mmCIF file of C-alpha atoms and ligand atoms in Angstrom:
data_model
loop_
_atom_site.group_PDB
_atom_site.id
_atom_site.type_symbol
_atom_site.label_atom_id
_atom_site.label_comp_id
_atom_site.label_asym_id
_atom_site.label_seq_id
_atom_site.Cartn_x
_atom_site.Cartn_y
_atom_site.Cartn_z
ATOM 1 C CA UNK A 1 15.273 -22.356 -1.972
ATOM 2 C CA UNK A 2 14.912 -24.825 -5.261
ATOM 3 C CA UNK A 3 12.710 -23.556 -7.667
ATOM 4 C CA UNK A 4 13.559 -19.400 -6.995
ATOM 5 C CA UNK A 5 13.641 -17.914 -10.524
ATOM 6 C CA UNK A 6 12.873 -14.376 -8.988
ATOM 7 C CA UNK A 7 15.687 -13.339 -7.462
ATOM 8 C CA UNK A 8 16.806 -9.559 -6.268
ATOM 9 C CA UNK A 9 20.896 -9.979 -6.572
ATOM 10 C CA UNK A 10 22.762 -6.678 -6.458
ATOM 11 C CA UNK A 11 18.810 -4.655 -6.092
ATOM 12 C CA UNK A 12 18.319 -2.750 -2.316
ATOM 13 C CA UNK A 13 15.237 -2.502 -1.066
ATOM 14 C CA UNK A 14 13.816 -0.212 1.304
ATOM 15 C CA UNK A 15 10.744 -1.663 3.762
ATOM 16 C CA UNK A 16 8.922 0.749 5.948
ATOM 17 C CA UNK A 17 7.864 -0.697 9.662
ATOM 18 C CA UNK A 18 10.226 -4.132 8.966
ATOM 19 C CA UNK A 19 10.890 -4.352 12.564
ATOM 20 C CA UNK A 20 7.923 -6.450 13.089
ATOM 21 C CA UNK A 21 4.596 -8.375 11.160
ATOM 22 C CA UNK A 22 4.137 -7.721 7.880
ATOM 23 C CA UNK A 23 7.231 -5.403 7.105
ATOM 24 C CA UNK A 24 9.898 -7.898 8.706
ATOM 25 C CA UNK A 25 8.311 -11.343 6.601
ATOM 26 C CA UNK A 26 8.522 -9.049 3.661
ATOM 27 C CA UNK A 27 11.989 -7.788 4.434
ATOM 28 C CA UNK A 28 13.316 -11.828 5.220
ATOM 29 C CA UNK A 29 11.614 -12.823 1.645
ATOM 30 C CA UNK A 30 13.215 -10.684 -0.010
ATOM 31 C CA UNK A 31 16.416 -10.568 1.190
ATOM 32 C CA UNK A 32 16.965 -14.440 1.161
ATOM 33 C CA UNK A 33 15.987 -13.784 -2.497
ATOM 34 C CA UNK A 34 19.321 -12.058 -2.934
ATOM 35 C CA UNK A 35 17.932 -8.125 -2.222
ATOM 36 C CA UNK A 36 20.078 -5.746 0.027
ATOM 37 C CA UNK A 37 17.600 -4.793 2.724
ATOM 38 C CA UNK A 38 16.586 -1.136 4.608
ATOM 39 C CA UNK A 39 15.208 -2.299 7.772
ATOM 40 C CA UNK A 40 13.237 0.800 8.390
ATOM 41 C CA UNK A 41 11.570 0.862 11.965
ATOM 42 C CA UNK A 42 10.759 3.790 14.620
ATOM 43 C CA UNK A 43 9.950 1.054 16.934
ATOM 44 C CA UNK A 44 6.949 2.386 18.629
ATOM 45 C CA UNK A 45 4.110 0.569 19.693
ATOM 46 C CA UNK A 46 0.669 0.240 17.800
ATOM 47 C CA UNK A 47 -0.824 3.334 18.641
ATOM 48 C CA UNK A 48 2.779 5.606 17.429
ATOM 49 C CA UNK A 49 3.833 5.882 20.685
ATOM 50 C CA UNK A 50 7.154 5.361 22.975
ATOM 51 C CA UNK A 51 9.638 5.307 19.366
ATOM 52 C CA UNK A 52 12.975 4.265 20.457
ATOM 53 C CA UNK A 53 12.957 0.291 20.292
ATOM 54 C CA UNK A 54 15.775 -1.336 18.305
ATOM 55 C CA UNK A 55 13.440 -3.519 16.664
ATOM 56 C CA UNK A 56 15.288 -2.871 13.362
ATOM 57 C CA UNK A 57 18.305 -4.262 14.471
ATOM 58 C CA UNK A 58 17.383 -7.621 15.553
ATOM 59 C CA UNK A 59 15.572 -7.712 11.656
ATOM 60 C CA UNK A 60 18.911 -7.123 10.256
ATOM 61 C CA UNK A 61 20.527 -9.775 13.201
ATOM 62 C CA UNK A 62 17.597 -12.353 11.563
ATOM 63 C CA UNK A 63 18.954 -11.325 7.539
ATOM 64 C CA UNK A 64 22.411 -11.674 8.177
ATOM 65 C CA UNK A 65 22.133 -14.872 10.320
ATOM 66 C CA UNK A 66 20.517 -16.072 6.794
ATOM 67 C CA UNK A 67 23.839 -14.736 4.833
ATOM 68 C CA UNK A 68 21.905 -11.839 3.773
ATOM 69 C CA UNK A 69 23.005 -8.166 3.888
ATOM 70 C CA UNK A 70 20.708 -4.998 5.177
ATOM 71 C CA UNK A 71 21.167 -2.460 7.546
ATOM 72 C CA UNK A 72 18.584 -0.469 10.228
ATOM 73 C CA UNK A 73 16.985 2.467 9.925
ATOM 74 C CA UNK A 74 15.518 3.919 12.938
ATOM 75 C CA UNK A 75 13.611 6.896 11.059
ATOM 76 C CA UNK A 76 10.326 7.935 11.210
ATOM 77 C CA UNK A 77 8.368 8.198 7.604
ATOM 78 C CA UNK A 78 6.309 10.671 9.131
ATOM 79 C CA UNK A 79 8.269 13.605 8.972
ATOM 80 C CA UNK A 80 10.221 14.993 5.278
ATOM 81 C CA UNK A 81 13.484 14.563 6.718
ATOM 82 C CA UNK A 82 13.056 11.275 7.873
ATOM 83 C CA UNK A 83 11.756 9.597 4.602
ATOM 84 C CA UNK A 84 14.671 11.532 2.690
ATOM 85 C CA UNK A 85 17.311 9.965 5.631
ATOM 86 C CA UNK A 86 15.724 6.664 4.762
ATOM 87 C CA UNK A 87 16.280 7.077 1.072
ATOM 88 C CA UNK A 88 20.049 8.301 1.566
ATOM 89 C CA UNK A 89 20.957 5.689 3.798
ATOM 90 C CA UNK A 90 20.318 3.113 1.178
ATOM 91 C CA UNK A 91 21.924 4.579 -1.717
ATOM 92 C CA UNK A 92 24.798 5.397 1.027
ATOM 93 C CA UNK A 93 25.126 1.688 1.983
ATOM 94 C CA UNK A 94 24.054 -0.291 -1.694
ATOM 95 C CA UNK A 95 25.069 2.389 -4.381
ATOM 96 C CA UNK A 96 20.934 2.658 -5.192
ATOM 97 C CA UNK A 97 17.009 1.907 -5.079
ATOM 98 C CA UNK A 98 15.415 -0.782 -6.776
ATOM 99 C CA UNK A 99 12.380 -0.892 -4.570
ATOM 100 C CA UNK A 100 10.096 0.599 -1.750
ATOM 101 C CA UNK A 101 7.887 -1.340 -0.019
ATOM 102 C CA UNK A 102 5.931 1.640 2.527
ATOM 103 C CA UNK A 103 4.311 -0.502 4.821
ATOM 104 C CA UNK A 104 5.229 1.116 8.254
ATOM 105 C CA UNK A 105 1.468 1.864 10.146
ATOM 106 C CA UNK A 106 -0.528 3.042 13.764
ATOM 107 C CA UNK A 107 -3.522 2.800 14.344
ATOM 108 C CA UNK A 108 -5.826 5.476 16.552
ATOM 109 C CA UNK A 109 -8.999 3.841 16.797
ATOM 110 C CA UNK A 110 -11.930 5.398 17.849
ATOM 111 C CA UNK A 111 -15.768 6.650 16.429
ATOM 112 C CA UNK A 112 -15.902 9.372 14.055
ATOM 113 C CA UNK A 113 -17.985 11.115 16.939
ATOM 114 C CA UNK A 114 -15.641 10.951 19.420
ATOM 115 C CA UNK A 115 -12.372 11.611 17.409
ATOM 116 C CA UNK A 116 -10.036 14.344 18.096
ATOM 117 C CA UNK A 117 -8.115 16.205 15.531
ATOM 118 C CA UNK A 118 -4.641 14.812 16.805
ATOM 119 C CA UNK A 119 -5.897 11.295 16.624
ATOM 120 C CA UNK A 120 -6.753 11.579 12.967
ATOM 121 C CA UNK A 121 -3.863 13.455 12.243
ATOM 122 C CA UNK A 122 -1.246 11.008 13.979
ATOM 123 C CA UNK A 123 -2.998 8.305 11.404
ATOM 124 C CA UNK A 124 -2.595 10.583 8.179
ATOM 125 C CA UNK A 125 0.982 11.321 9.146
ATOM 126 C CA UNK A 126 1.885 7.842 9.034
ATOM 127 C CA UNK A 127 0.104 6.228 6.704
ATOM 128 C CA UNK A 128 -0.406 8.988 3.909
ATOM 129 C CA UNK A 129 1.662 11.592 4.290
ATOM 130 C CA UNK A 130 4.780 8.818 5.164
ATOM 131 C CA UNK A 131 4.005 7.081 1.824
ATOM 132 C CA UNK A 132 4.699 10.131 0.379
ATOM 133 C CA UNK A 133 7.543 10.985 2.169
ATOM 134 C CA UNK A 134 9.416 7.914 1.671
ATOM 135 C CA UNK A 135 8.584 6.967 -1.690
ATOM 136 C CA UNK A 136 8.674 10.589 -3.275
ATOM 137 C CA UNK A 137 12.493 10.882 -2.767
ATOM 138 C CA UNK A 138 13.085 7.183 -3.708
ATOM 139 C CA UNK A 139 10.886 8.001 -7.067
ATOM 140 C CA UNK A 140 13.211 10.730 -7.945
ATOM 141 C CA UNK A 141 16.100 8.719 -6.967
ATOM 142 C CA UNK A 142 14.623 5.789 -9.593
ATOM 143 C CA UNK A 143 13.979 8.087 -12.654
ATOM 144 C CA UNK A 144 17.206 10.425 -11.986
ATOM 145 C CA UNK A 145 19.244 6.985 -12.506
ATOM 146 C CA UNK A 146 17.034 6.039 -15.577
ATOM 147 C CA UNK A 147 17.097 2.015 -14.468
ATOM 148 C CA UNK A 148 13.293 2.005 -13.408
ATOM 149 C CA UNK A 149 11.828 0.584 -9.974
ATOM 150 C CA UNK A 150 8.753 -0.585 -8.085
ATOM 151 C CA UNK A 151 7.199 0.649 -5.359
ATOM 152 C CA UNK A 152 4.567 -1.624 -3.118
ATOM 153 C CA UNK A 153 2.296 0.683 -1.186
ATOM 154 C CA UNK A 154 -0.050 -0.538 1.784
ATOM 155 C CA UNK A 155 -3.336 0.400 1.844
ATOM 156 C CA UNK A 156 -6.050 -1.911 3.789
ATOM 157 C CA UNK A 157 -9.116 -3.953 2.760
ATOM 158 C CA UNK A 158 -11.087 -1.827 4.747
ATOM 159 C CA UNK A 159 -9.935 1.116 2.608
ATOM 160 C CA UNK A 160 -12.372 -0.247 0.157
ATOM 161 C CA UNK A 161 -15.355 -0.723 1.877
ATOM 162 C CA UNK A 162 -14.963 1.161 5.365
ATOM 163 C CA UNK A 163 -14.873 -0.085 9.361
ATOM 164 C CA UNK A 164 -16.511 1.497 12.529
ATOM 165 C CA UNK A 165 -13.782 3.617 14.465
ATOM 166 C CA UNK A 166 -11.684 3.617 11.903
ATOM 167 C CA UNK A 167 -12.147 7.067 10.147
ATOM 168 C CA UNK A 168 -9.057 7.952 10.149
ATOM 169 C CA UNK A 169 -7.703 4.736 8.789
ATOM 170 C CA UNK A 170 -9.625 4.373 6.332
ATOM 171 C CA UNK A 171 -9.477 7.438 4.825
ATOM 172 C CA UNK A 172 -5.508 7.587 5.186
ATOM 173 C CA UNK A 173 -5.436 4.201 3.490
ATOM 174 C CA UNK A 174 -7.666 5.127 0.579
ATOM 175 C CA UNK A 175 -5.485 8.120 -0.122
ATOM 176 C CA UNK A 176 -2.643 5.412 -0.383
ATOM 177 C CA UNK A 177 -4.380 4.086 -3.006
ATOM 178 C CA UNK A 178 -4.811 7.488 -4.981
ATOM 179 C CA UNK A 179 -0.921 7.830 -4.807
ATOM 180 C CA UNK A 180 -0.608 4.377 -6.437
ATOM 181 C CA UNK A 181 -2.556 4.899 -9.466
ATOM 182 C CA UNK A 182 -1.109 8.457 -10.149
ATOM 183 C CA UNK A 183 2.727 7.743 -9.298
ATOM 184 C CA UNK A 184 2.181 4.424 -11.604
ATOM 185 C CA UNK A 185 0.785 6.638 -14.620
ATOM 186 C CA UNK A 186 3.709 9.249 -13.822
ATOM 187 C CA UNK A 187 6.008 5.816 -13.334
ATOM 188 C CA UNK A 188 5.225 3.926 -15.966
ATOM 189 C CA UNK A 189 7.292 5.666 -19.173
ATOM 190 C CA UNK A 190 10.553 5.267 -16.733
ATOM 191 C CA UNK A 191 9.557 1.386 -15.694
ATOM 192 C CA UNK A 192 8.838 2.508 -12.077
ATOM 193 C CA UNK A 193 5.893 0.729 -11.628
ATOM 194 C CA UNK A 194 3.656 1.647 -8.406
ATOM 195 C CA UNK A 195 1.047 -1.288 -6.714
ATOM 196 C CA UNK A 196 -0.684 -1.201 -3.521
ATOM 197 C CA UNK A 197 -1.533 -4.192 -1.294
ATOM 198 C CA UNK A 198 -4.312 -4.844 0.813
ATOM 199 C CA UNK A 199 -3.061 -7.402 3.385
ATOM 200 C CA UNK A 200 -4.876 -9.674 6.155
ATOM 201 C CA UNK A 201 -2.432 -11.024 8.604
ATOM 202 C CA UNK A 202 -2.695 -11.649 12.367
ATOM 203 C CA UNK A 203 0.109 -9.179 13.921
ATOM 204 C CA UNK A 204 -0.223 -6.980 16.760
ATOM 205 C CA UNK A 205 -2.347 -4.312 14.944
ATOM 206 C CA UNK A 206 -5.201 -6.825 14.487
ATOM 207 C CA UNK A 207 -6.218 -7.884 17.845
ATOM 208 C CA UNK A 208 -9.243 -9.721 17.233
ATOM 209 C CA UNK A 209 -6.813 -12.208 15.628
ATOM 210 C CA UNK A 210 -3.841 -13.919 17.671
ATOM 211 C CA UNK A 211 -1.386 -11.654 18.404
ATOM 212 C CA UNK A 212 0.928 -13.988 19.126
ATOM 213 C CA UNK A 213 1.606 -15.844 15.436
ATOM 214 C CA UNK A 214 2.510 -19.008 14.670
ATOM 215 C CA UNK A 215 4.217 -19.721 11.404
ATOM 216 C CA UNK A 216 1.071 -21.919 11.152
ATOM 217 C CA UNK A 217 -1.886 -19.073 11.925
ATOM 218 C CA UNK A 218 -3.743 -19.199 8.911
ATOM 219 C CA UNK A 219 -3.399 -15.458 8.430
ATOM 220 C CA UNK A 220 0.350 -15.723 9.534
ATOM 221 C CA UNK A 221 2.008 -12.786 8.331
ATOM 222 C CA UNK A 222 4.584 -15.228 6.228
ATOM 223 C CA UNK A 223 1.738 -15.899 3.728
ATOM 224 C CA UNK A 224 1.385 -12.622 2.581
ATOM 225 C CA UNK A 225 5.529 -11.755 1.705
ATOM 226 C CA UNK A 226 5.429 -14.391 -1.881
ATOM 227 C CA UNK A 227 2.893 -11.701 -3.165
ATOM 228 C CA UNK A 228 4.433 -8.609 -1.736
ATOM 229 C CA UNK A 229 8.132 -10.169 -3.415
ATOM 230 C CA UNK A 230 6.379 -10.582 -6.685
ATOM 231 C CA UNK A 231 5.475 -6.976 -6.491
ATOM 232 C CA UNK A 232 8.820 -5.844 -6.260
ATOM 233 C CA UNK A 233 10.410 -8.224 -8.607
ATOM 234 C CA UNK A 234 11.014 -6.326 -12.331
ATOM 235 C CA UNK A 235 9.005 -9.222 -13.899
ATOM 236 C CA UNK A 236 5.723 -7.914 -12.648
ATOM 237 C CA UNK A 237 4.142 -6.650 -15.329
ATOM 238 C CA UNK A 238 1.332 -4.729 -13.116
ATOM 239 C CA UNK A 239 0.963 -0.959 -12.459
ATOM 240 C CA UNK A 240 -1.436 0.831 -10.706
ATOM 241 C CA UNK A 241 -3.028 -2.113 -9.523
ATOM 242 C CA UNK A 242 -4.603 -3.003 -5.723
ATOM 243 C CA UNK A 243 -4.328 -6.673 -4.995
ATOM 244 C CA UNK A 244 -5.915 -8.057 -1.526
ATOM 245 C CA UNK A 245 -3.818 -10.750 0.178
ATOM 246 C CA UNK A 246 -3.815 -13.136 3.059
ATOM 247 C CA UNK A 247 -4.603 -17.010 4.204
ATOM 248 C CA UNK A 248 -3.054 -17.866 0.573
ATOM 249 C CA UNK A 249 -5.896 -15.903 -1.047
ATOM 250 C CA UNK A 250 -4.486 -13.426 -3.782
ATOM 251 C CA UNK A 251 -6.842 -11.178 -6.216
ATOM 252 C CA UNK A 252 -6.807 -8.141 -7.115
ATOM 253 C CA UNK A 253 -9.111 -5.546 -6.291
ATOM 254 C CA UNK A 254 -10.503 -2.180 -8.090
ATOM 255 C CA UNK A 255 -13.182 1.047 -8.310
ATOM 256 C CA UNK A 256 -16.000 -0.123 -10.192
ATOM 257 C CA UNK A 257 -18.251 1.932 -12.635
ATOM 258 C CA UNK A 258 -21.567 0.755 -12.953
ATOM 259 C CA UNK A 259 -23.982 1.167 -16.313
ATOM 260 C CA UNK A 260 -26.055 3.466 -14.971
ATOM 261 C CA UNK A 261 -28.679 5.687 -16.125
ATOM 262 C CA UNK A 262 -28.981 8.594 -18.798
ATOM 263 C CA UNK A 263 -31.219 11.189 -18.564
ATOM 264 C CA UNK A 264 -32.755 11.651 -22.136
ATOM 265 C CA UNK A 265 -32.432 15.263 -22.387
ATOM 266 C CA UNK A 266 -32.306 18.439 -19.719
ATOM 267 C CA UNK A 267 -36.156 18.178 -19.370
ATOM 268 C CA UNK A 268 -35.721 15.059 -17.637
ATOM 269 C CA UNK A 269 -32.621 15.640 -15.117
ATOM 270 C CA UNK A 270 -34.532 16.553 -12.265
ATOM 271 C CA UNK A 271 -34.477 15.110 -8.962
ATOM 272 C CA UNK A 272 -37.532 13.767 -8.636
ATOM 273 C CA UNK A 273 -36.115 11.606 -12.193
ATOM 274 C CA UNK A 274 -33.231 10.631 -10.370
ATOM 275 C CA UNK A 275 -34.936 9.319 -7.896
ATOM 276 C CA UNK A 276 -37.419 7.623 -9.965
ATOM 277 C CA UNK A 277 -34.278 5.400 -11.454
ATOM 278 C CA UNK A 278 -32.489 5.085 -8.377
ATOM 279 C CA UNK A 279 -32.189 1.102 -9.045
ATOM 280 C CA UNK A 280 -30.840 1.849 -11.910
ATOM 281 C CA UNK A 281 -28.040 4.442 -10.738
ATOM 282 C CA UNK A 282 -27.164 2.381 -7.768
ATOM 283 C CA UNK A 283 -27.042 -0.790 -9.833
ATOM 284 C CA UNK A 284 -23.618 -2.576 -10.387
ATOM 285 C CA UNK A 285 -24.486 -5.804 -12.487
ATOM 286 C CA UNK A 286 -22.404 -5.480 -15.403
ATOM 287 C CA UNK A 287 -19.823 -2.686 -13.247
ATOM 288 C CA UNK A 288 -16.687 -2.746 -15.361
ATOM 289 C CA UNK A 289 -13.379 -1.785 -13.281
ATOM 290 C CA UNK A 290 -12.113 1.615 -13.612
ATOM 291 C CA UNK A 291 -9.033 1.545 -15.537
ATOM 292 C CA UNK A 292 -7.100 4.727 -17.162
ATOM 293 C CA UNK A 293 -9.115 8.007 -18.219
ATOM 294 C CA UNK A 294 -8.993 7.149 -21.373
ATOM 295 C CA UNK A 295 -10.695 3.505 -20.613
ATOM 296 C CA UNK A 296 -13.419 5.937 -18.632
ATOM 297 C CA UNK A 297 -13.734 7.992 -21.601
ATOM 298 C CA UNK A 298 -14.744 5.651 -23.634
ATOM 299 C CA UNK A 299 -16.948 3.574 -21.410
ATOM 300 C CA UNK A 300 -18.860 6.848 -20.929
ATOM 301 C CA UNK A 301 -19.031 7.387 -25.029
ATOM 302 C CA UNK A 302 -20.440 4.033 -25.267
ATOM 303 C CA UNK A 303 -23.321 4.706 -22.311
ATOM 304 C CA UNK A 304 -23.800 8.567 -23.592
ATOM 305 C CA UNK A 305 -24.525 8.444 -27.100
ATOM 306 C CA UNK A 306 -24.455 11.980 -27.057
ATOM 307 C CA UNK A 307 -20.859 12.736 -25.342
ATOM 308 C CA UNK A 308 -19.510 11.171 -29.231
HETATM 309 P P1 NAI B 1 2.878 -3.973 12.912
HETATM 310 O O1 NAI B 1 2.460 -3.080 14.024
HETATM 311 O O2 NAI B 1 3.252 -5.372 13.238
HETATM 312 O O3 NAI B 1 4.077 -3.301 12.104
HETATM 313 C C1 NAI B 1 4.093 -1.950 11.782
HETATM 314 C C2 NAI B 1 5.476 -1.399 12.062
HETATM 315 O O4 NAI B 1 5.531 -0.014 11.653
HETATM 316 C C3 NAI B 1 5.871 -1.417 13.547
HETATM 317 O O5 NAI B 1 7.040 -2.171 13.722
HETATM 318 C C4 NAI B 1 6.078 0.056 13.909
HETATM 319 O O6 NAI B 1 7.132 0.253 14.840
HETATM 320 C C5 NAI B 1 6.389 0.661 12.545
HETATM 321 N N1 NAI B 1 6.126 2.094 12.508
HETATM 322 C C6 NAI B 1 5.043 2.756 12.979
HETATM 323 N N2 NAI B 1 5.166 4.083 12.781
HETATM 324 C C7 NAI B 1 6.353 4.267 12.146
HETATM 325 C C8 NAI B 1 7.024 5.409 11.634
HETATM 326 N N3 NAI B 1 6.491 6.629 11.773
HETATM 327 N N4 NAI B 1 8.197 5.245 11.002
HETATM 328 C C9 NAI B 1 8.756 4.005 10.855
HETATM 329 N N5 NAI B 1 8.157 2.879 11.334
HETATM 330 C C10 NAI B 1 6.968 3.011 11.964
HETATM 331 O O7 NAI B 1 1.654 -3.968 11.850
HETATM 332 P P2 NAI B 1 1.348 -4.842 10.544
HETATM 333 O O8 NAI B 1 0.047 -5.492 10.744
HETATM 334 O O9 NAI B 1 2.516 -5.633 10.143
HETATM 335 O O10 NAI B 1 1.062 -3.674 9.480
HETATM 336 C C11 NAI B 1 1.908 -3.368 8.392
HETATM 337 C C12 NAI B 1 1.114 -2.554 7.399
HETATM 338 O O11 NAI B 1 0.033 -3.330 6.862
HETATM 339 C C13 NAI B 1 0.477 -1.292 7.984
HETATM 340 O O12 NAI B 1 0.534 -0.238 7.036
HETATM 341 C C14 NAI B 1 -0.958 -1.711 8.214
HETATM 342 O O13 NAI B 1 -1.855 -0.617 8.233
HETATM 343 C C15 NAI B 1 -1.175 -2.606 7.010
HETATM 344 N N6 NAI B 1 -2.287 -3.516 7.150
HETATM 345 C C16 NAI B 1 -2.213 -4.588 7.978
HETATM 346 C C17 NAI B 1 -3.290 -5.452 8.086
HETATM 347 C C18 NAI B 1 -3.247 -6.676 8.895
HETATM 348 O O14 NAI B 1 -4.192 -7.478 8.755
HETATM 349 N N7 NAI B 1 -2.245 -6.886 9.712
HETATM 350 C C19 NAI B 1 -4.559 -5.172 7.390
HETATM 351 C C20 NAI B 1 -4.513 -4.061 6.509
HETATM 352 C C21 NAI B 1 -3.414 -3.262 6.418
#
């Protein structure tokens, strides 16, 4: 397209769950960017179940009808062995691994109340555990060949501020975002730099949206993919970072720490003083996003006089 300065020539990237939504917009972008593509898809339906369909291969059918190259992968990231397959197929096919993009996800819906233990595990196993086993031996295969990387995890907006019958989700997807910021700070001296992104898009996990998209749907899944590329693309200069995305809006999100309230001395750290500045505590005009430890550190120097 006129106007591409960010392309991917001679870089392979590996996207989790490209058979369909999210993953295969993502895996389109950036292979018509010039990016050998890992179509990576179990092909189950939305709840993990009935793996088997080929969806990955008609992905790879789309790229190479564009003159792109890729190739499928019908592995699970669930299991060790599957993220490692993953990983091997695409230094096997392109020589290496410029980028991850660990979007494959189920859902299990239901209250916290009601919830059995497989239904929250099936959710972890996916969404937490396969970010970890996809990107961990992709990671090593980065900083073993000293060139750096990126890796684009997936956690949700709700992962910020919670759902109802989503426990398992949510938590699962919050966890993502833990192993963003510490892979980026273990990342970042090698240039593999780790981001996470909280997408809206109408696909067939989000029901109370269209299922069936139009290129048009506001939240078509196409509008989330320029972010998602930019992510990937060495000239990003972010790491550790959460950014929401969806209906063109882009911004990135964060953990705030608010002023908060410091008990003069150990006479006054009771309860009943706690409770007597609870506006205080639970205030966040003036929150400052939580950045490294060090950033934390001092924040809580400047609020403690004591801690200096
Ligand atoms: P989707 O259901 O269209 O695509 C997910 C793909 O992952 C499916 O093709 C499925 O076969 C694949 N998959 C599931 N388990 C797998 C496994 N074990 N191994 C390999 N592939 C597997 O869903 P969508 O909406 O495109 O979601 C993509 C990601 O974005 C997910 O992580 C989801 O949680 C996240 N997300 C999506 C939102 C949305 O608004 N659509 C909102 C927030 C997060």
């Amino acid at each position: 397209m006129s106007g591409d300065t960010l392309g991917f020539e001679g870089q392979s990237v590996i996207v989790t769950g490209a058979g369909n939504g999210l993953g295969r917009v993502y895996a389109l972008e950036l292979a018509r960017r010039g990016a050998a593509i890992v179509v990576n898809d179990l092909g189950v339906s939305n709840d993990g179940s009935g793996a088997g369909g080929r969806v990955a291969e008609k992905v790879v059918a789309e790229i190479e009808a564009l003159g792109g190259r890729a190739v499928p992968s019908f592995d699970s990231v669930a299991t060790p062995e599957g993220g490692r397959a993953i990983v091997e197929l695409a230094i096997k096919s392109f020589g290496q691994v410029d980028a991850v993009v660990a979007n494959a996800g189920i859902l299990r819906d239901k209250s916290y109340y009601k919830m059995e233990l497989a239904e929250f595990e099936a959710v972890l196993d996916v969404h937490l555990r396969g970010a970890y086993f996809t990107t961990q031996p992709a990671f090593r295969a980065m900083k073993d060949r000293g060139q750096g990387g990126r890796i684009v995890f997936t956690a949700s907006p709700v992962a910020l501020f919670g759902t109802f019958g989503q426990p398992n989700y949510v938590a699962a997807k919050l966890g993502v975002v833990g192993l963003t910021t510490s892979v980026a700070i273990e990342g970042a001296r090698a240039q593999i730099f780790a981001n996470c992104i909280a997408p809206m898009a109408a696909t067939r996990l989000t029901p109370g949206m269209a299922t069936e998209t139009s290129e048009e749907h506001p939240f078509a899944p196409r509008r989330v993919a320029p972010l998602v590329a930019y992510l990937c693309h060495r000239d990003c200069p972010s790491n550790g970072h959460v950014y929401m995305a969806g209906h063109n809006f882009h911004a990135r999100a964060a953990m705030m720490l608010g002023s908060g309230w410091v008990a003069r001395d150990e006479d006054e750290l009771t309860a009943e003083a706690v409770a007597a500045h609870w506006a205080q505590i639970d205030d966040m005009d003036g929150a400052k996003a939580l950045g490294t430890a060090a950033e934390i550190g001092a924040m809580l120097k400047a609020s403690v006089p004591f801690l200096g």
